[in-house]
GROMACS .gro file of C-alpha atoms in nm:
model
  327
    1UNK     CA    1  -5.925  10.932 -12.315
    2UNK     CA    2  -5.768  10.944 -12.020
    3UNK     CA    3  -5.365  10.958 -11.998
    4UNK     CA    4  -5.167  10.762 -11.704
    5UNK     CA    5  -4.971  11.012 -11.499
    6UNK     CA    6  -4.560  10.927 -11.498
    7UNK     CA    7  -4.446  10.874 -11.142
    8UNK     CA    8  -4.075  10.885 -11.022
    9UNK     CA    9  -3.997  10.629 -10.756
   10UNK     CA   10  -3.979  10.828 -10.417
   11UNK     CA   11  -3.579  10.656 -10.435
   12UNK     CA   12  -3.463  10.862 -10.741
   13UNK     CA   13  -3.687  11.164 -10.603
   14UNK     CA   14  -3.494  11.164 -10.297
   15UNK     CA   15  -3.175  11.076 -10.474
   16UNK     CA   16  -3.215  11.369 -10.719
   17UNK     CA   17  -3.268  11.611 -10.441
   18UNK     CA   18  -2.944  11.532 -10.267
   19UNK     CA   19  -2.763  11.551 -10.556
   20UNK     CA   20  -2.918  11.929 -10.624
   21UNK     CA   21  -2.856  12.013 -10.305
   22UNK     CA   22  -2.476  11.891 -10.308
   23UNK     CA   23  -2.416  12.065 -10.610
   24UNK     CA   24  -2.576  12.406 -10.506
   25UNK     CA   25  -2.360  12.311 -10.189
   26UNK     CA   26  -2.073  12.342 -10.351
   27UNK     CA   27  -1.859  12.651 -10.355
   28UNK     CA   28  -1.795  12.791 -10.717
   29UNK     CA   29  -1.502  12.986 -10.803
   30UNK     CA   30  -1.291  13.134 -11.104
   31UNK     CA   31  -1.018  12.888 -11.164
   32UNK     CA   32  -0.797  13.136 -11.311
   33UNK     CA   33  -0.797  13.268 -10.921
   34UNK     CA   34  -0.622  13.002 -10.820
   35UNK     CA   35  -0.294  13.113 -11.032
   36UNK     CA   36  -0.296  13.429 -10.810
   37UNK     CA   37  -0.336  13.252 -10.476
   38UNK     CA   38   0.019  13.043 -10.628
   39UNK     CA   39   0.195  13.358 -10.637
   40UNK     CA   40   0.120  13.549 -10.287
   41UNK     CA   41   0.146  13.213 -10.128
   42UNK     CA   42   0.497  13.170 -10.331
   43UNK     CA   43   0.601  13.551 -10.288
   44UNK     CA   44   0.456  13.629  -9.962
   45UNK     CA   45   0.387  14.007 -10.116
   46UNK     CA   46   0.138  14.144 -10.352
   47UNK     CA   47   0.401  14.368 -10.542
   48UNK     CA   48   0.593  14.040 -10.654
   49UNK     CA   49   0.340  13.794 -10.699
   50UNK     CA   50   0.249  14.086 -10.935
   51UNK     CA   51   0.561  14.123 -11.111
   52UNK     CA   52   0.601  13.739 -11.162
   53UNK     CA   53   0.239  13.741 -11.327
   54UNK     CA   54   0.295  14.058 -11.536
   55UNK     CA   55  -0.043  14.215 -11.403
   56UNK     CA   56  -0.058  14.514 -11.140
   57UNK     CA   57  -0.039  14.408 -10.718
   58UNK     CA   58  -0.424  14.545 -10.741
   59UNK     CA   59  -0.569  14.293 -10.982
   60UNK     CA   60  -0.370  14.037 -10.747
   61UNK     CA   61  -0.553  14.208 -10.441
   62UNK     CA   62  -0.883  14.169 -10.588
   63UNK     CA   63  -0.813  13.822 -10.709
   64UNK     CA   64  -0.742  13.700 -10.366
   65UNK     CA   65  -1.030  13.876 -10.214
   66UNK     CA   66  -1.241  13.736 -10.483
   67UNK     CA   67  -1.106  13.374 -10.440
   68UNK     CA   68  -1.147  13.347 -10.070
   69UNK     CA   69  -1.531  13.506 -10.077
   70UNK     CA   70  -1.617  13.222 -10.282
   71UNK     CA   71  -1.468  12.991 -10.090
   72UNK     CA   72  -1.570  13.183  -9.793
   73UNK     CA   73  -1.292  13.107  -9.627
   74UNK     CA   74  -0.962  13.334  -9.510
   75UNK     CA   75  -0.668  13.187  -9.724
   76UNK     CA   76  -0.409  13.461  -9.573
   77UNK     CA   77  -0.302  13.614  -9.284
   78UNK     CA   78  -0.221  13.977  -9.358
   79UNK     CA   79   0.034  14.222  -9.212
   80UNK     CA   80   0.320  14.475  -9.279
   81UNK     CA   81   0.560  14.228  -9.320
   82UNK     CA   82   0.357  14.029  -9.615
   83UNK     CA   83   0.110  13.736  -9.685
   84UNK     CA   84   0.156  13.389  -9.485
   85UNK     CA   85  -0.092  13.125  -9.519
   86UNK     CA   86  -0.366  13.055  -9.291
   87UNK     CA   87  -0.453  12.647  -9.205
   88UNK     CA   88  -0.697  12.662  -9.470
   89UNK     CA   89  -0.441  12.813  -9.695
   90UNK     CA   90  -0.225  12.538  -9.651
   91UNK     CA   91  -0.422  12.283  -9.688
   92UNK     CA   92  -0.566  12.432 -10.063
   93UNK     CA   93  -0.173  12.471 -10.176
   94UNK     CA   94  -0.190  12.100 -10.122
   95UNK     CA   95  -0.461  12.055 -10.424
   96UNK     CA   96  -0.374  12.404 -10.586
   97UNK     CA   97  -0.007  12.253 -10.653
   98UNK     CA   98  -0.150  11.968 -10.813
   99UNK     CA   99  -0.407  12.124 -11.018
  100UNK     CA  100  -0.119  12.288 -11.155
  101UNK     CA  101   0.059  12.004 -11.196
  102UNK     CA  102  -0.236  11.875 -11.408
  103UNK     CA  103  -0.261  12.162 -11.606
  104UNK     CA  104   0.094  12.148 -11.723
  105UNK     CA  105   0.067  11.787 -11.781
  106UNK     CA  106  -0.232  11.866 -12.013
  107UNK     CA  107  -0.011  12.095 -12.189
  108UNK     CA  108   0.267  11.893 -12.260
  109UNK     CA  109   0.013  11.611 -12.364
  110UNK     CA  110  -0.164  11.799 -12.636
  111UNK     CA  111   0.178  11.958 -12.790
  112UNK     CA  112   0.317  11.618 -12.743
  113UNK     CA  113   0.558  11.574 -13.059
  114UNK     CA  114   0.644  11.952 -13.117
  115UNK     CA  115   0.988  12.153 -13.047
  116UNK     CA  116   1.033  12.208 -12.662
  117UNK     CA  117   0.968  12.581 -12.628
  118UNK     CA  118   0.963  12.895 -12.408
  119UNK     CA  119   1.168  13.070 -12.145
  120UNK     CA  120   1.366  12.870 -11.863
  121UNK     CA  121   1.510  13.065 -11.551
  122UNK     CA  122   1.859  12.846 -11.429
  123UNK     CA  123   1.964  12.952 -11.089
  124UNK     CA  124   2.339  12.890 -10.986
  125UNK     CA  125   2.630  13.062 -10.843
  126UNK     CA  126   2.801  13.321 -11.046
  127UNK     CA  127   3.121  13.142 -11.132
  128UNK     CA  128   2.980  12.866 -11.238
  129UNK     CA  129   2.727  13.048 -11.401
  130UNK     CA  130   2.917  13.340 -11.559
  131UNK     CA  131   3.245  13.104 -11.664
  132UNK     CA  132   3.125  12.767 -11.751
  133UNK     CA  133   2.705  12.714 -11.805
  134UNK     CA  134   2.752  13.028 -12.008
  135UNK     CA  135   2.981  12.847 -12.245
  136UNK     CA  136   2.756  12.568 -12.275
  137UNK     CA  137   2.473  12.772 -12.365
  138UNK     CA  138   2.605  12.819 -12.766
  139UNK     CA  139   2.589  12.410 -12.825
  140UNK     CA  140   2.220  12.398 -12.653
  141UNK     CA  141   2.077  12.676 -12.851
  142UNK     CA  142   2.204  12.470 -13.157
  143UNK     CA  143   1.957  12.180 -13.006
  144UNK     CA  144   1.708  12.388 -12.903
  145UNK     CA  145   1.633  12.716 -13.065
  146UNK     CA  146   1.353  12.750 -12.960
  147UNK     CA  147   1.430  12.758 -12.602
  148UNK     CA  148   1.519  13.089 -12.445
  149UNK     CA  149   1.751  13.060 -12.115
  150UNK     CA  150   1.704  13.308 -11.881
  151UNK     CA  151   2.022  13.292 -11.623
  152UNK     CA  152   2.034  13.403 -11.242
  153UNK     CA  153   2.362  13.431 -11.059
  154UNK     CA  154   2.338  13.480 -10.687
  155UNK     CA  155   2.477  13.417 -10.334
  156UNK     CA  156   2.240  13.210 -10.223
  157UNK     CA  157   2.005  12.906 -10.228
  158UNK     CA  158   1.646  13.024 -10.421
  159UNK     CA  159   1.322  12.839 -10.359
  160UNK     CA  160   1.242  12.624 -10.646
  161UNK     CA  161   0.917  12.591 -10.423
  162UNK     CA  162   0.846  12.978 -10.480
  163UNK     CA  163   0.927  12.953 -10.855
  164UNK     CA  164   1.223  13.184 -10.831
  165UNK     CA  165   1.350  12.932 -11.040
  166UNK     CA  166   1.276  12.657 -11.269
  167UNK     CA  167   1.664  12.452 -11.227
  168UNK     CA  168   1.899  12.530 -10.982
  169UNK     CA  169   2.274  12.401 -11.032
  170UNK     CA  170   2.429  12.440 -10.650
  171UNK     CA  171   2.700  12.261 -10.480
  172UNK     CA  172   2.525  12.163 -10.244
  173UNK     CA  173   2.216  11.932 -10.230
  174UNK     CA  174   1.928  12.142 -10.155
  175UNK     CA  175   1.694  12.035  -9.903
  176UNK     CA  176   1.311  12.139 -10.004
  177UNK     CA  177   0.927  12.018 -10.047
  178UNK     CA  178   0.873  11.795 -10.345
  179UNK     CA  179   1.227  11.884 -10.521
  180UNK     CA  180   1.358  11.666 -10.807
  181UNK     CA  181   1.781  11.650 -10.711
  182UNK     CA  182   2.084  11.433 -10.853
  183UNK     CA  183   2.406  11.496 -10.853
  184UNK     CA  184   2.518  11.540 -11.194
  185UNK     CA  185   2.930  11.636 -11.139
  186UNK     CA  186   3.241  11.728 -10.945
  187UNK     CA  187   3.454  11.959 -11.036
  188UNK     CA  188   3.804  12.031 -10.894
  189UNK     CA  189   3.897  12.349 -10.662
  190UNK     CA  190   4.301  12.441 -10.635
  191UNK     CA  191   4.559  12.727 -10.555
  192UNK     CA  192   4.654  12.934 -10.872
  193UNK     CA  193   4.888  13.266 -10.889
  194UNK     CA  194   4.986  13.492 -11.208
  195UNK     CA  195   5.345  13.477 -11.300
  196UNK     CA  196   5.375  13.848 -11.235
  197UNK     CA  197   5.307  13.775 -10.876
  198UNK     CA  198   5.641  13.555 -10.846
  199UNK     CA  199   5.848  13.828 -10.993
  200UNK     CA  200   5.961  13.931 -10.667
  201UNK     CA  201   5.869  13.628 -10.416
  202UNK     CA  202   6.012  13.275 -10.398
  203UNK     CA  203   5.788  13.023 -10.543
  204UNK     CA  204   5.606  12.780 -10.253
  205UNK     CA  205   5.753  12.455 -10.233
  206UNK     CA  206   5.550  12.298  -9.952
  207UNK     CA  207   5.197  12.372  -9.745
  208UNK     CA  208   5.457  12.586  -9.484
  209UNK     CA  209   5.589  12.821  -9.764
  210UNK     CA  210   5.237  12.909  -9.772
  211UNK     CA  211   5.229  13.126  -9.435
  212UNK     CA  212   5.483  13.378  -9.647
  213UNK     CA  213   5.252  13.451  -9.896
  214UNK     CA  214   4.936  13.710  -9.987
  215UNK     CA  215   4.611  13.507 -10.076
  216UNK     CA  216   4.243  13.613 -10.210
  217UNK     CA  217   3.953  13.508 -10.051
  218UNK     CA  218   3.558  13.503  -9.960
  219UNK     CA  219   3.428  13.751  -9.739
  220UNK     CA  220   3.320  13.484  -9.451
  221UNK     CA  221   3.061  13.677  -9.307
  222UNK     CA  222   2.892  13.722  -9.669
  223UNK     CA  223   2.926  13.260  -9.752
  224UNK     CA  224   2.583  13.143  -9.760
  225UNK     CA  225   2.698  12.784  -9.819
  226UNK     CA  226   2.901  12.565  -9.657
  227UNK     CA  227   3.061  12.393  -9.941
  228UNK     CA  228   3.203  12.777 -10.084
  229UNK     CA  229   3.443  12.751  -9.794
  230UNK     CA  230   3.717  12.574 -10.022
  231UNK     CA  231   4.020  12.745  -9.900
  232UNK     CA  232   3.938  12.629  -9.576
  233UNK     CA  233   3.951  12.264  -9.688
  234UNK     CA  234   4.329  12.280  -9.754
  235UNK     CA  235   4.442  12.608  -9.571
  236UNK     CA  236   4.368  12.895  -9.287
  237UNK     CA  237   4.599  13.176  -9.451
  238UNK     CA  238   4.788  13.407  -9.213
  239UNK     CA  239   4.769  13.681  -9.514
  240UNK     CA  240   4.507  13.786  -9.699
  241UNK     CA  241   4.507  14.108  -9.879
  242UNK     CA  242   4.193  14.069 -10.099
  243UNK     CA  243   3.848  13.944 -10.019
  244UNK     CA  244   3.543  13.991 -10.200
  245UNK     CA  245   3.179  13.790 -10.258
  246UNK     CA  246   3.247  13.744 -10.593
  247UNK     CA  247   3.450  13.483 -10.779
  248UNK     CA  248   3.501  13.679 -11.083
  249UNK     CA  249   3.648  13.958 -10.823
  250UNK     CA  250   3.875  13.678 -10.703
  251UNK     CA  251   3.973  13.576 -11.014
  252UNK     CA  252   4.061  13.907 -11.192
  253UNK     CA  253   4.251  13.991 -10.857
  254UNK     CA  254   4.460  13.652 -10.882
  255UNK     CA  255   4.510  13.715 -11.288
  256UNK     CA  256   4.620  14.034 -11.198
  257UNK     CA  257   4.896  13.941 -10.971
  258UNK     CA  258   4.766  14.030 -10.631
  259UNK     CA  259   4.815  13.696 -10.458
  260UNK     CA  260   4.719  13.338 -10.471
  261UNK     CA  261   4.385  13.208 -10.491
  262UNK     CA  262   4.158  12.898 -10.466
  263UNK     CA  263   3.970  12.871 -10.787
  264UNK     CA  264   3.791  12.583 -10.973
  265UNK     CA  265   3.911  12.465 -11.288
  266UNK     CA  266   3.697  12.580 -11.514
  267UNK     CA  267   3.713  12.930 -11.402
  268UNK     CA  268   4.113  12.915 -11.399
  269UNK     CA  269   4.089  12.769 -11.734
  270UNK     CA  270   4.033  13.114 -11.877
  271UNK     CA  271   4.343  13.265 -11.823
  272UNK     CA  272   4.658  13.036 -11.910
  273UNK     CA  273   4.873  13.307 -11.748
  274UNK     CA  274   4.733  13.123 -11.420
  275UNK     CA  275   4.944  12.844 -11.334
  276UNK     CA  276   4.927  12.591 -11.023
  277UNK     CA  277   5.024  12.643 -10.715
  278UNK     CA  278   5.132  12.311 -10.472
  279UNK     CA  279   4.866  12.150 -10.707
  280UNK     CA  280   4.896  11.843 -10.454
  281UNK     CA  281   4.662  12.102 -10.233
  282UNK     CA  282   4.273  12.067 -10.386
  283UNK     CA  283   3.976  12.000 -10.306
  284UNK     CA  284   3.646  11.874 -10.483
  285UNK     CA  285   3.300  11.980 -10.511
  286UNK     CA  286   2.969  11.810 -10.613
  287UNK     CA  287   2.754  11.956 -10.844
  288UNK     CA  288   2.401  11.901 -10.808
  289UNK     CA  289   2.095  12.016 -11.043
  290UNK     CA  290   1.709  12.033 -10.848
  291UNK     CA  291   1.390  12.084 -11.071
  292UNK     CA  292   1.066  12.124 -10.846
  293UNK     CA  293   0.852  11.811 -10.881
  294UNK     CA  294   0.547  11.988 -11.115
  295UNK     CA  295   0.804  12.089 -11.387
  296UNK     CA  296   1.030  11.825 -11.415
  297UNK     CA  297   0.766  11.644 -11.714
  298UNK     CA  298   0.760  11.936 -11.889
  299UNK     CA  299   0.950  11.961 -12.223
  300UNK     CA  300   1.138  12.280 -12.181
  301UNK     CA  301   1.255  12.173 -11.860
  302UNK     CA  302   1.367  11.781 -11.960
  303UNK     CA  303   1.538  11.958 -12.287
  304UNK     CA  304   1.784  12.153 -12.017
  305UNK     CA  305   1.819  11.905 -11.736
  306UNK     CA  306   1.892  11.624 -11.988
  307UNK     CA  307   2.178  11.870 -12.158
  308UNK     CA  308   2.323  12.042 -11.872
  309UNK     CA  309   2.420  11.625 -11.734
  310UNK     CA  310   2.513  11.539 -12.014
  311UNK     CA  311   2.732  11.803 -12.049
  312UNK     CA  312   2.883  11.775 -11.690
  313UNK     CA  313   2.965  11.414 -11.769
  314UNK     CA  314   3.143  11.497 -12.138
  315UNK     CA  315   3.354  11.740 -11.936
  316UNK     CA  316   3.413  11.545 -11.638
  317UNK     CA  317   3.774  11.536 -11.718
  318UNK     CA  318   3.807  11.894 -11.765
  319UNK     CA  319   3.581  12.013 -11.440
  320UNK     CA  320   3.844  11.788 -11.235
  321UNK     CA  321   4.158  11.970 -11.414
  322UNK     CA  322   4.304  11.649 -11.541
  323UNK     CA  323   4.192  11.764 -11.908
  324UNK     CA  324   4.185  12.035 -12.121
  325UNK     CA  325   3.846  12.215 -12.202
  326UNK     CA  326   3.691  12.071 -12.556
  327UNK     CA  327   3.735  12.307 -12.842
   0.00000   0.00000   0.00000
């Protein structure tokens, strides 16, 4: 008996073969690479794209290597100074951001319903940092336990974009790809001075009494934003016997009797020995807080952003200095 031999239809032959042939077309590669081409591209340097993954710079090396020989393509341009990113480079950060994007959507989606957990790294300047965010901290570890919040106090303005930073608070709006900013306060800036440093002085009556007297300041060369430049809002000062780049400097100076200084409200608000100077004389400052686009669905991150406005707004009246802080 003879059997009838199948035939395939010269269409789905020739169909089939392109398909084969796209797919052995296609470059494969380790996913996991592309975390490691999200840190040099971040970092610009082996040794802290390293550090921020917890592995040593010459896994990263090798990962990178790895990543663009499958791809078969350069992804950076090497030299002493660090990593940049070639045209190709750019254009995979394009789809490597949102892969990652995906991936912590996925995450959030299957723990959907649980506690908010993990670490998250809130960047601001150190007086707000040090002598008001840290007093909020108590009340949102009461919320969230099992959130762990990992605060940096610095200078100047870090890239959300490079993950130096999950939140940054600033007073100033930052300007950056694919950032998430509102403004979520104010908060008042005035002229304070220690009793002890009227022992011997006359008290200033009006803006020209200031001229006679010793203030505390920034160091100018050393303000890497605009908006810390308070005293100049109000006042050049002939006299100043203390600068320094820190607030908390400042501060301990002015508690301390050395002169007058221009402090926010909440920082003031520490020391009651501190008492108004010409209080007529202020100034105001917005308070903004940026999440990069990719985070701002995850958990951990909504937990802190939605606390740290609703916070600002509960103690609008005492960042202004027309209320007393909330026991």
């Amino acid at each position: 008996m003879a059997f009838a031999t199948a035939t395939v239809p010269s269409f789905a032959t020739k169909h089939g073969d392109r398909v084969m042939a796209a797919v052995k077309a296609q470059p494969r590669y380790d996913w996991n690479d592309i975390v490691y081409f999200l840190a040099v591209a971040r970092q610009k340097n082996l040794a802290r794209a390293a550090k921020a993954l917890k592995v040593d710079h010459t896994t990263v090396g090798r990962r990178i290597r790895e990543l663009e020989r499958s791809l078969g393509a350069s992804l950076f341009k090497r030299s002493r100074t660090g990593f940049t990113l070639t045209e190709t480079g750019l254009r995979l950060l394009q789809h490597a951001e949102g892969m990652e994007n995906q991936a912590n959507a996925l995450t959030e989606a299957v723990g959907a319903g649980g506690d908010a957990g993990g670490a998250v790294r809130i960047a601001t300047m150190e007086g707000m940092g040090s002598l008001y965010l840290t007093t909020c901290f108590g009340a949102f570890r009461r919320q969230y336990p099992g959130i762990q919040i990992e605060l940096i106090t610095d200078t100047r303005t870090l890239d959300l974009t490079r993950r130096e930073a999950e939140v940054f608070v600033s007073f100033n709006r930052p300007v950056g790809r694919r950032l998430s900013t509102r403004k979520i306060g104010e908060f008042r800036v005035s002229l304070y001075a220690a009793e002890a440093y009227f022992a011997d002085r006359p008290r200033p009556t009006s803006a020209r009494d200031l001229d006679e007297h010793d203030f505390i300041d920034f160091i100018d060369e050393y303000i890497h934003v605009r908006e810390n430049r308070w005293l100049s809002d109000i006042f050049r000062p002939a006299h100043v016997g203390f600068r320094s780049t820190s607030l908390i400097a400042q501060y301990v100076s002015a508690s301390s009797g050395q002169g007058i200084a221009m402090l926010p409200s909440f920082v003031a608000a520490h020391n009651p020995a501190l008492i108004p100077v010409l209080p007529e004389l202020s100034t105001v400052r917005d308070v903004w807080l940026s999440v990069h686009e990719d985070l701002v669905h995850i958990a951990r991150i909504k937990a802190v952003a939605g606390f740290l406005e609703k916070r600002l707004a509960a103690d609008r009246g005492f960042l202004l200095g027309e209320t007393a802080p909330r026991g």
